[in-house]
Coordinates of C-alpha atoms in Angstrom, one line a residue:
M1 CA -66.3 -39.7 42.6
K2 CA -64.8 -36.4 43.9
D3 CA -65.8 -34.5 40.7
L4 CA -69.2 -36.2 40.3
Q5 CA -72.0 -33.7 40.7
I6 CA -75.0 -35.3 39.0
V7 CA -76.3 -38.8 38.1
Y8 CA -79.0 -39.5 35.6
W9 CA -80.8 -42.7 36.3
D10 CA -83.0 -44.9 34.1
W11 CA -86.0 -46.4 36.0
N12 CA -87.4 -49.8 35.0
G13 CA -84.8 -52.5 34.8
T14 CA -82.2 -50.3 36.5
L15 CA -83.6 -49.2 39.9
W16 CA -87.0 -50.8 39.5
N17 CA -87.4 -54.6 39.0
D18 CA -90.5 -55.0 36.9
V19 CA -89.4 -57.7 34.4
E20 CA -92.0 -60.2 35.6
Q21 CA -94.8 -57.7 35.6
W22 CA -93.9 -56.3 32.1
S23 CA -93.3 -59.7 30.5
I24 CA -96.6 -61.1 31.6
A25 CA -98.4 -58.0 30.4
A26 CA -96.5 -58.1 27.1
I27 CA -97.3 -61.8 26.5
E28 CA -101.0 -61.1 27.2
A29 CA -101.1 -58.0 25.0
Y30 CA -99.1 -59.3 22.1
K31 CA -101.8 -61.8 21.4
H32 CA -103.6 -58.9 19.7
A33 CA -100.7 -58.8 17.2
N34 CA -101.2 -62.4 16.3
I35 CA -97.9 -63.4 17.9
P36 CA -97.6 -67.1 18.9
D37 CA -97.8 -68.1 22.5
V38 CA -94.2 -69.1 22.6
L39 CA -93.0 -65.8 24.1
T40 CA -90.6 -66.0 27.0
V41 CA -88.9 -63.3 29.1
E42 CA -85.6 -64.1 27.2
R43 CA -87.3 -63.7 23.8
L44 CA -89.0 -60.4 24.9
T45 CA -85.7 -59.1 26.2
E46 CA -83.9 -60.0 22.9
A47 CA -86.6 -58.3 20.9
F48 CA -86.9 -55.1 23.0
D49 CA -86.6 -51.9 21.0
V50 CA -87.7 -48.3 21.0
P51 CA -90.2 -47.4 20.0
V52 CA -91.9 -50.2 21.8
S53 CA -94.2 -50.8 18.9
E54 CA -91.3 -52.2 16.9
V55 CA -91.0 -55.1 19.3
I56 CA -94.1 -56.8 17.9
Y57 CA -92.6 -56.7 14.4
T58 CA -89.4 -58.3 15.6
L59 CA -91.6 -61.0 17.2
G60 CA -93.4 -61.7 14.0
A61 CA -96.4 -59.4 13.7
S62 CA -97.4 -58.2 10.3
R63 CA -96.4 -54.6 9.4
D64 CA -100.0 -54.1 8.1
L65 CA -101.5 -54.9 11.5
P66 CA -104.7 -52.8 11.8
Q67 CA -104.8 -49.9 14.2
E68 CA -107.6 -51.5 16.2
N69 CA -105.1 -54.3 17.0
H70 CA -102.6 -51.8 18.2
D71 CA -105.3 -50.1 20.3
R72 CA -106.4 -53.4 21.9
L73 CA -102.8 -54.4 22.5
L74 CA -102.0 -51.2 24.3
K75 CA -105.2 -51.4 26.3
T76 CA -104.6 -55.0 27.3
F77 CA -101.0 -54.3 28.2
T78 CA -101.9 -51.3 30.4
E79 CA -104.8 -53.0 32.2
T80 CA -102.7 -56.1 32.8
L81 CA -99.7 -54.0 34.0
Y82 CA -101.8 -52.3 36.7
K83 CA -103.3 -55.6 37.8
L84 CA -99.8 -57.0 38.4
D85 CA -98.5 -54.0 40.4
H86 CA -97.6 -56.4 43.2
L87 CA -95.0 -58.1 41.0
S88 CA -92.7 -55.0 40.9
S89 CA -90.3 -53.6 43.5
V90 CA -87.1 -51.7 44.1
R91 CA -84.0 -53.6 42.9
D92 CA -81.6 -54.9 45.6
G93 CA -79.0 -52.2 46.3
A94 CA -80.9 -49.3 44.7
R95 CA -81.8 -47.6 47.9
E96 CA -78.3 -48.0 49.2
A97 CA -76.8 -46.5 46.1
L98 CA -79.1 -43.5 46.2
E99 CA -78.4 -43.0 49.9
Y100 CA -74.7 -43.1 49.3
L101 CA -75.0 -40.5 46.5
E102 CA -77.2 -38.3 48.6
G103 CA -74.7 -38.5 51.4
K104 CA -72.1 -37.2 49.0
K105 CA -74.4 -34.3 48.0
I106 CA -74.6 -35.7 44.4
I107 CA -77.8 -34.7 42.5
N108 CA -79.9 -37.5 41.2
H109 CA -82.2 -37.1 38.2
L110 CA -84.5 -39.8 36.9
V111 CA -85.3 -39.9 33.1
S112 CA -87.5 -42.7 31.8
N113 CA -89.6 -43.8 28.8
H114 CA -92.2 -44.8 31.5
P115 CA -95.4 -42.8 31.6
L116 CA -94.9 -40.2 34.3
S117 CA -98.1 -41.1 36.2
L118 CA -96.9 -44.7 36.6
L119 CA -93.4 -43.6 37.3
E120 CA -94.5 -41.3 40.2
R121 CA -96.8 -44.1 41.5
E122 CA -93.9 -46.6 41.5
L123 CA -91.5 -44.1 43.1
E124 CA -94.0 -43.6 46.0
K125 CA -94.5 -47.4 46.3
G126 CA -90.8 -47.9 46.5
D127 CA -90.3 -44.9 48.8
L128 CA -87.7 -43.4 46.5
R129 CA -89.3 -40.2 45.3
G130 CA -87.3 -38.0 47.8
F131 CA -84.0 -39.0 46.3
F132 CA -84.7 -37.2 42.9
D133 CA -84.5 -33.6 42.1
L134 CA -86.0 -34.2 38.7
V135 CA -88.3 -36.9 37.4
Q136 CA -89.1 -37.0 33.7
G137 CA -91.3 -39.5 31.8
N138 CA -93.8 -39.6 29.0
E139 CA -97.4 -38.3 29.3
T140 CA -99.1 -41.5 28.3
H141 CA -98.7 -45.2 27.6
G142 CA -99.4 -44.4 23.9
Q143 CA -96.2 -42.3 23.8
V144 CA -94.2 -45.1 25.3
Y145 CA -95.6 -47.5 22.6
N146 CA -95.1 -45.1 19.6
K147 CA -92.2 -42.8 20.5

């Protein structure tokens, strides 16, 4: 690590454990895509893709799904996600890793597909904001879904 100067981190799934929160929100939201209620965390993980909108097709949604369904899906997902804020937290060992790197004077940057407003909120909740020189995310949940 002697030559290491900078580390770029991903957020959710890496430093932030939000799998339960996101999977519950996805299962609730994907009903608007006429996806059966047989979704599990494992199935969602297997189907995950970017852009996130592709996930619904992998799970069986029709490619001609009306835009109003996409809009309701995104609204339901976002509302459910915020209601379940209590289900997310810093992953075990994340703080220790960041403290170690900080002690070695290594720069930490955070780059995520997460909406920046949610990312900043979660960083504050996890008391990790001070470890990052740069935090980059998307402007909206819509960008996360479509980009």
